[in-house]
Amino acid sequence: MARIRSRDTKPEMIVRRLLHGAGYRYRLHGRGLPGKPDLVFGGRRKVVLVHGCFWHQHGEERCLDGRKPKSNTGYWHEKLERNVQRDLRNQEELRALGWEVLVVWECEMRSTGELLSRLADFLGPARARR
Ligand SMILES: [Zn+2]
């Protein structure tokens, strides 16, 4: 019997399925690249990062899931700030190496049509299949 695995609903899986269905091909978790970007489009020299809104702090002005916890604020502030700084550092290093970077957020999974057009704008047309 088919079993629904919870990991298949994770934002990264949604993005992977979306792009694959649209004809894009990519590598996963580019080893040797700063921060091991989630999806690597080597020929286009572009990477897509899929960020969870809480852990990567989407920011409360943009997204309700990006709010910081209201209790234990010192601990959380420090922990989440470290994540944010690491993200920025990785993205700077990727750009310095000549990669273009697109970040997509967990909350964008709610409208996959818009998400796909944003991804396609960034990536350019999918390679025609023969
Ligand atoms: Zn968000």
mmCIF file with all atom_site columns, C-alpha atoms and ligand atoms in Angstrom:
data_model
loop_
_atom_site.group_PDB
_atom_site.id
_atom_site.type_symbol
_atom_site.label_atom_id
_atom_site.label_alt_id
_atom_site.label_comp_id
_atom_site.label_asym_id
_atom_site.label_entity_id
_atom_site.label_seq_id
_atom_site.pdbx_PDB_ins_code
_atom_site.Cartn_x
_atom_site.Cartn_y
_atom_site.Cartn_z
_atom_site.occupancy
_atom_site.B_iso_or_equiv
_atom_site.pdbx_formal_charge
_atom_site.auth_seq_id
_atom_site.auth_comp_id
_atom_site.auth_asym_id
_atom_site.auth_atom_id
_atom_site.pdbx_PDB_model_num
ATOM   1   C  CA . MET A 1 1   ? 0.000  0.000  0.000   1.00 0.00 ? 1   MET A CA 1
ATOM   2   C  CA . ALA A 1 2   ? 1.234  3.437  -0.826  1.00 0.00 ? 2   ALA A CA 1
ATOM   3   C  CA . ARG A 1 3   ? 2.468  5.314  2.165   1.00 0.00 ? 3   ARG A CA 1
ATOM   4   C  CA . ILE A 1 4   ? 2.663  9.062  2.394   1.00 0.00 ? 4   ILE A CA 1
ATOM   5   C  CA . ARG A 1 5   ? 6.003  10.021 3.801   1.00 0.00 ? 5   ARG A CA 1
ATOM   6   C  CA . SER A 1 6   ? 6.018  13.205 5.761   1.00 0.00 ? 6   SER A CA 1
ATOM   7   C  CA . ARG A 1 7   ? 9.323  14.315 4.303   1.00 0.00 ? 7   ARG A CA 1
ATOM   8   C  CA . ASP A 1 8   ? 7.668  14.560 0.901   1.00 0.00 ? 8   ASP A CA 1
ATOM   9   C  CA . THR A 1 9   ? 5.734  17.577 2.082   1.00 0.00 ? 9   THR A CA 1
ATOM   10  C  CA . LYS A 1 10  ? 8.823  19.455 3.151   1.00 0.00 ? 10  LYS A CA 1
ATOM   11  C  CA . PRO A 1 11  ? 9.435  22.711 1.305   1.00 0.00 ? 11  PRO A CA 1
ATOM   12  C  CA . GLU A 1 12  ? 12.537 21.393 -0.417  1.00 0.00 ? 12  GLU A CA 1
ATOM   13  C  CA . MET A 1 13  ? 10.643 18.395 -1.817  1.00 0.00 ? 13  MET A CA 1
ATOM   14  C  CA . ILE A 1 14  ? 7.873  20.635 -3.077  1.00 0.00 ? 14  ILE A CA 1
ATOM   15  C  CA . VAL A 1 15  ? 10.364 22.823 -4.913  1.00 0.00 ? 15  VAL A CA 1
ATOM   16  C  CA . ARG A 1 16  ? 12.173 19.790 -6.325  1.00 0.00 ? 16  ARG A CA 1
ATOM   17  C  CA . ARG A 1 17  ? 8.967  18.254 -7.661  1.00 0.00 ? 17  ARG A CA 1
ATOM   18  C  CA . LEU A 1 18  ? 7.832  21.576 -9.075  1.00 0.00 ? 18  LEU A CA 1
ATOM   19  C  CA . LEU A 1 19  ? 11.076 22.166 -10.964 1.00 0.00 ? 19  LEU A CA 1
ATOM   20  C  CA . HIS A 1 20  ? 11.467 18.601 -12.129 1.00 0.00 ? 20  HIS A CA 1
ATOM   21  C  CA . GLY A 1 21  ? 7.901  18.612 -13.451 1.00 0.00 ? 21  GLY A CA 1
ATOM   22  C  CA . ALA A 1 22  ? 8.682  21.806 -15.365 1.00 0.00 ? 22  ALA A CA 1
ATOM   23  C  CA . GLY A 1 23  ? 11.654 20.138 -17.035 1.00 0.00 ? 23  GLY A CA 1
ATOM   24  C  CA . TYR A 1 24  ? 14.533 21.565 -14.991 1.00 0.00 ? 24  TYR A CA 1
ATOM   25  C  CA . ARG A 1 25  ? 17.437 19.366 -14.012 1.00 0.00 ? 25  ARG A CA 1
ATOM   26  C  CA . TYR A 1 26  ? 19.686 20.032 -11.067 1.00 0.00 ? 26  TYR A CA 1
ATOM   27  C  CA . ARG A 1 27  ? 22.050 18.555 -8.520  1.00 0.00 ? 27  ARG A CA 1
ATOM   28  C  CA . LEU A 1 28  ? 21.292 18.396 -4.827  1.00 0.00 ? 28  LEU A CA 1
ATOM   29  C  CA . HIS A 1 29  ? 23.253 19.799 -1.907  1.00 0.00 ? 29  HIS A CA 1
ATOM   30  C  CA . GLY A 1 30  ? 26.237 21.023 -3.890  1.00 0.00 ? 30  GLY A CA 1
ATOM   31  C  CA . ARG A 1 31  ? 29.181 19.660 -2.006  1.00 0.00 ? 31  ARG A CA 1
ATOM   32  C  CA . GLY A 1 32  ? 32.191 21.895 -2.076  1.00 0.00 ? 32  GLY A CA 1
ATOM   33  C  CA . LEU A 1 33  ? 30.002 24.990 -2.365  1.00 0.00 ? 33  LEU A CA 1
ATOM   34  C  CA . PRO A 1 34  ? 29.470 27.408 0.544   1.00 0.00 ? 34  PRO A CA 1
ATOM   35  C  CA . GLY A 1 35  ? 26.569 26.215 2.697   1.00 0.00 ? 35  GLY A CA 1
ATOM   36  C  CA . LYS A 1 36  ? 25.870 23.196 0.424   1.00 0.00 ? 36  LYS A CA 1
ATOM   37  C  CA . PRO A 1 37  ? 23.083 24.909 -1.540  1.00 0.00 ? 37  PRO A CA 1
ATOM   38  C  CA . ASP A 1 38  ? 19.875 22.840 -1.820  1.00 0.00 ? 38  ASP A CA 1
ATOM   39  C  CA . LEU A 1 39  ? 19.558 22.875 -5.613  1.00 0.00 ? 39  LEU A CA 1
ATOM   40  C  CA . VAL A 1 40  ? 22.459 23.496 -7.970  1.00 0.00 ? 40  VAL A CA 1
ATOM   41  C  CA . PHE A 1 41  ? 22.022 24.336 -11.661 1.00 0.00 ? 41  PHE A CA 1
ATOM   42  C  CA . GLY A 1 42  ? 25.609 23.901 -12.770 1.00 0.00 ? 42  GLY A CA 1
ATOM   43  C  CA . GLY A 1 43  ? 25.208 24.833 -16.433 1.00 0.00 ? 43  GLY A CA 1
ATOM   44  C  CA . ARG A 1 44  ? 23.396 28.029 -15.528 1.00 0.00 ? 44  ARG A CA 1
ATOM   45  C  CA . ARG A 1 45  ? 25.686 28.740 -12.596 1.00 0.00 ? 45  ARG A CA 1
ATOM   46  C  CA . LYS A 1 46  ? 22.688 29.341 -10.371 1.00 0.00 ? 46  LYS A CA 1
ATOM   47  C  CA . VAL A 1 47  ? 21.614 27.948 -7.037  1.00 0.00 ? 47  VAL A CA 1
ATOM   48  C  CA . VAL A 1 48  ? 18.257 27.874 -5.274  1.00 0.00 ? 48  VAL A CA 1
ATOM   49  C  CA . LEU A 1 49  ? 18.095 27.875 -1.489  1.00 0.00 ? 49  LEU A CA 1
ATOM   50  C  CA . VAL A 1 50  ? 14.913 26.681 0.214   1.00 0.00 ? 50  VAL A CA 1
ATOM   51  C  CA . HIS A 1 51  ? 14.555 28.317 3.595   1.00 0.00 ? 51  HIS A CA 1
ATOM   52  C  CA . GLY A 1 52  ? 12.256 27.495 6.476   1.00 0.00 ? 52  GLY A CA 1
ATOM   53  C  CA . CYS A 1 53  ? 10.620 30.727 7.646   1.00 0.00 ? 53  CYS A CA 1
ATOM   54  C  CA . PHE A 1 54  ? 11.387 30.230 11.330  1.00 0.00 ? 54  PHE A CA 1
ATOM   55  C  CA . TRP A 1 55  ? 14.932 28.870 11.323  1.00 0.00 ? 55  TRP A CA 1
ATOM   56  C  CA . HIS A 1 56  ? 16.120 31.235 8.621   1.00 0.00 ? 56  HIS A CA 1
ATOM   57  C  CA . GLN A 1 57  ? 14.036 34.132 9.973   1.00 0.00 ? 57  GLN A CA 1
ATOM   58  C  CA . HIS A 1 58  ? 11.920 35.296 7.081   1.00 0.00 ? 58  HIS A CA 1
ATOM   59  C  CA . GLY A 1 59  ? 11.200 38.389 9.180   1.00 0.00 ? 59  GLY A CA 1
ATOM   60  C  CA . GLU A 1 60  ? 7.961  39.309 10.890  1.00 0.00 ? 60  GLU A CA 1
ATOM   61  C  CA . GLU A 1 61  ? 7.160  42.165 8.526   1.00 0.00 ? 61  GLU A CA 1
ATOM   62  C  CA . ARG A 1 62  ? 7.025  39.636 5.677   1.00 0.00 ? 62  ARG A CA 1
ATOM   63  C  CA . CYS A 1 63  ? 5.781  36.455 7.252   1.00 0.00 ? 63  CYS A CA 1
ATOM   64  C  CA . LEU A 1 64  ? 4.007  35.317 10.415  1.00 0.00 ? 64  LEU A CA 1
ATOM   65  C  CA . ASP A 1 65  ? 6.201  32.210 10.664  1.00 0.00 ? 65  ASP A CA 1
ATOM   66  C  CA . GLY A 1 66  ? 9.291  34.403 10.694  1.00 0.00 ? 66  GLY A CA 1
ATOM   67  C  CA . ARG A 1 67  ? 8.522  35.893 14.083  1.00 0.00 ? 67  ARG A CA 1
ATOM   68  C  CA . LYS A 1 68  ? 10.925 35.373 16.918  1.00 0.00 ? 68  LYS A CA 1
ATOM   69  C  CA . PRO A 1 69  ? 9.664  33.538 20.012  1.00 0.00 ? 69  PRO A CA 1
ATOM   70  C  CA . LYS A 1 70  ? 8.335  35.794 22.743  1.00 0.00 ? 70  LYS A CA 1
ATOM   71  C  CA . SER A 1 71  ? 9.828  33.782 25.591  1.00 0.00 ? 71  SER A CA 1
ATOM   72  C  CA . ASN A 1 72  ? 13.473 33.004 26.309  1.00 0.00 ? 72  ASN A CA 1
ATOM   73  C  CA . THR A 1 73  ? 14.256 35.830 23.925  1.00 0.00 ? 73  THR A CA 1
ATOM   74  C  CA . GLY A 1 74  ? 17.973 36.089 24.643  1.00 0.00 ? 74  GLY A CA 1
ATOM   75  C  CA . TYR A 1 75  ? 18.615 32.459 23.744  1.00 0.00 ? 75  TYR A CA 1
ATOM   76  C  CA . TRP A 1 76  ? 16.488 32.542 20.610  1.00 0.00 ? 76  TRP A CA 1
ATOM   77  C  CA . HIS A 1 77  ? 17.755 35.865 19.429  1.00 0.00 ? 77  HIS A CA 1
ATOM   78  C  CA . GLU A 1 78  ? 21.328 34.660 19.559  1.00 0.00 ? 78  GLU A CA 1
ATOM   79  C  CA . LYS A 1 79  ? 20.598 31.292 17.961  1.00 0.00 ? 79  LYS A CA 1
ATOM   80  C  CA . LEU A 1 80  ? 18.482 32.654 15.116  1.00 0.00 ? 80  LEU A CA 1
ATOM   81  C  CA . GLU A 1 81  ? 20.820 35.576 14.521  1.00 0.00 ? 81  GLU A CA 1
ATOM   82  C  CA . ARG A 1 82  ? 23.658 33.085 14.033  1.00 0.00 ? 82  ARG A CA 1
ATOM   83  C  CA . ASN A 1 83  ? 21.595 31.293 11.360  1.00 0.00 ? 83  ASN A CA 1
ATOM   84  C  CA . VAL A 1 84  ? 20.842 34.557 9.581   1.00 0.00 ? 84  VAL A CA 1
ATOM   85  C  CA . GLN A 1 85  ? 24.480 35.628 9.611   1.00 0.00 ? 85  GLN A CA 1
ATOM   86  C  CA . ARG A 1 86  ? 25.600 32.236 8.312   1.00 0.00 ? 86  ARG A CA 1
ATOM   87  C  CA . ASP A 1 87  ? 23.031 32.439 5.489   1.00 0.00 ? 87  ASP A CA 1
ATOM   88  C  CA . LEU A 1 88  ? 24.285 35.878 4.490   1.00 0.00 ? 88  LEU A CA 1
ATOM   89  C  CA . ARG A 1 89  ? 27.895 34.748 4.585   1.00 0.00 ? 89  ARG A CA 1
ATOM   90  C  CA . ASN A 1 90  ? 27.174 31.688 2.434   1.00 0.00 ? 90  ASN A CA 1
ATOM   91  C  CA . GLN A 1 91  ? 25.295 33.769 -0.105  1.00 0.00 ? 91  GLN A CA 1
ATOM   92  C  CA . GLU A 1 92  ? 28.093 36.317 -0.300  1.00 0.00 ? 92  GLU A CA 1
ATOM   93  C  CA . GLU A 1 93  ? 30.640 33.557 -0.833  1.00 0.00 ? 93  GLU A CA 1
ATOM   94  C  CA . LEU A 1 94  ? 28.513 31.941 -3.540  1.00 0.00 ? 94  LEU A CA 1
ATOM   95  C  CA . ARG A 1 95  ? 28.155 35.257 -5.361  1.00 0.00 ? 95  ARG A CA 1
ATOM   96  C  CA . ALA A 1 96  ? 31.873 35.888 -5.029  1.00 0.00 ? 96  ALA A CA 1
ATOM   97  C  CA . LEU A 1 97  ? 32.421 32.548 -6.783  1.00 0.00 ? 97  LEU A CA 1
ATOM   98  C  CA . GLY A 1 98  ? 30.201 33.681 -9.656  1.00 0.00 ? 98  GLY A CA 1
ATOM   99  C  CA . TRP A 1 99  ? 26.964 31.962 -8.673  1.00 0.00 ? 99  TRP A CA 1
ATOM   100 C  CA . GLU A 1 100 ? 23.577 33.640 -8.807  1.00 0.00 ? 100 GLU A CA 1
ATOM   101 C  CA . VAL A 1 101 ? 21.470 32.893 -5.753  1.00 0.00 ? 101 VAL A CA 1
ATOM   102 C  CA . LEU A 1 102 ? 17.702 32.729 -5.277  1.00 0.00 ? 102 LEU A CA 1
ATOM   103 C  CA . VAL A 1 103 ? 16.144 32.150 -1.863  1.00 0.00 ? 103 VAL A CA 1
ATOM   104 C  CA . VAL A 1 104 ? 12.629 30.749 -1.753  1.00 0.00 ? 104 VAL A CA 1
ATOM   105 C  CA . TRP A 1 105 ? 10.689 30.602 1.500   1.00 0.00 ? 105 TRP A CA 1
ATOM   106 C  CA . GLU A 1 106 ? 8.562  27.938 3.094   1.00 0.00 ? 106 GLU A CA 1
ATOM   107 C  CA . CYS A 1 107 ? 5.501  30.212 3.097   1.00 0.00 ? 107 CYS A CA 1
ATOM   108 C  CA . GLU A 1 108 ? 5.705  30.513 -0.713  1.00 0.00 ? 108 GLU A CA 1
ATOM   109 C  CA . MET A 1 109 ? 4.739  26.820 -0.974  1.00 0.00 ? 109 MET A CA 1
ATOM   110 C  CA . ARG A 1 110 ? 1.145  27.893 -0.424  1.00 0.00 ? 110 ARG A CA 1
ATOM   111 C  CA . SER A 1 111 ? 0.921  29.180 -3.983  1.00 0.00 ? 111 SER A CA 1
ATOM   112 C  CA . THR A 1 112 ? 3.034  26.920 -6.134  1.00 0.00 ? 112 THR A CA 1
ATOM   113 C  CA . GLY A 1 113 ? 1.955  28.637 -9.360  1.00 0.00 ? 113 GLY A CA 1
ATOM   114 C  CA . GLU A 1 114 ? 3.492  31.934 -8.298  1.00 0.00 ? 114 GLU A CA 1
ATOM   115 C  CA . LEU A 1 115 ? 6.481  30.129 -6.888  1.00 0.00 ? 115 LEU A CA 1
ATOM   116 C  CA . LEU A 1 116 ? 7.154  28.333 -10.146 1.00 0.00 ? 116 LEU A CA 1
ATOM   117 C  CA . SER A 1 117 ? 6.974  31.539 -12.174 1.00 0.00 ? 117 SER A CA 1
ATOM   118 C  CA . ARG A 1 118 ? 9.417  33.177 -9.740  1.00 0.00 ? 118 ARG A CA 1
ATOM   119 C  CA . LEU A 1 119 ? 11.774 30.217 -10.124 1.00 0.00 ? 119 LEU A CA 1
ATOM   120 C  CA . ALA A 1 120 ? 11.417 30.263 -13.916 1.00 0.00 ? 120 ALA A CA 1
ATOM   121 C  CA . ASP A 1 121 ? 12.145 34.015 -14.007 1.00 0.00 ? 121 ASP A CA 1
ATOM   122 C  CA . PHE A 1 122 ? 15.341 33.371 -12.122 1.00 0.00 ? 122 PHE A CA 1
ATOM   123 C  CA . LEU A 1 123 ? 16.449 30.221 -13.953 1.00 0.00 ? 123 LEU A CA 1
ATOM   124 C  CA . GLY A 1 124 ? 15.390 31.054 -17.491 1.00 0.00 ? 124 GLY A CA 1
ATOM   125 C  CA . PRO A 1 125 ? 13.578 28.583 -19.696 1.00 0.00 ? 125 PRO A CA 1
ATOM   126 C  CA . ALA A 1 126 ? 13.910 24.862 -19.000 1.00 0.00 ? 126 ALA A CA 1
ATOM   127 C  CA . ARG A 1 127 ? 16.014 23.016 -21.536 1.00 0.00 ? 127 ARG A CA 1
ATOM   128 C  CA . ALA A 1 128 ? 13.867 21.555 -24.295 1.00 0.00 ? 128 ALA A CA 1
ATOM   129 C  CA . ARG A 1 129 ? 13.585 17.780 -24.071 1.00 0.00 ? 129 ARG A CA 1
ATOM   130 C  CA . ARG A 1 130 ? 14.356 15.765 -27.169 1.00 0.00 ? 130 ARG A CA 1
HETATM 131 ZN ZN . ZN  B 2 .   ? 7.837  33.079 5.300   1.00 0.00 ? 1   ZN  B ZN 1
#
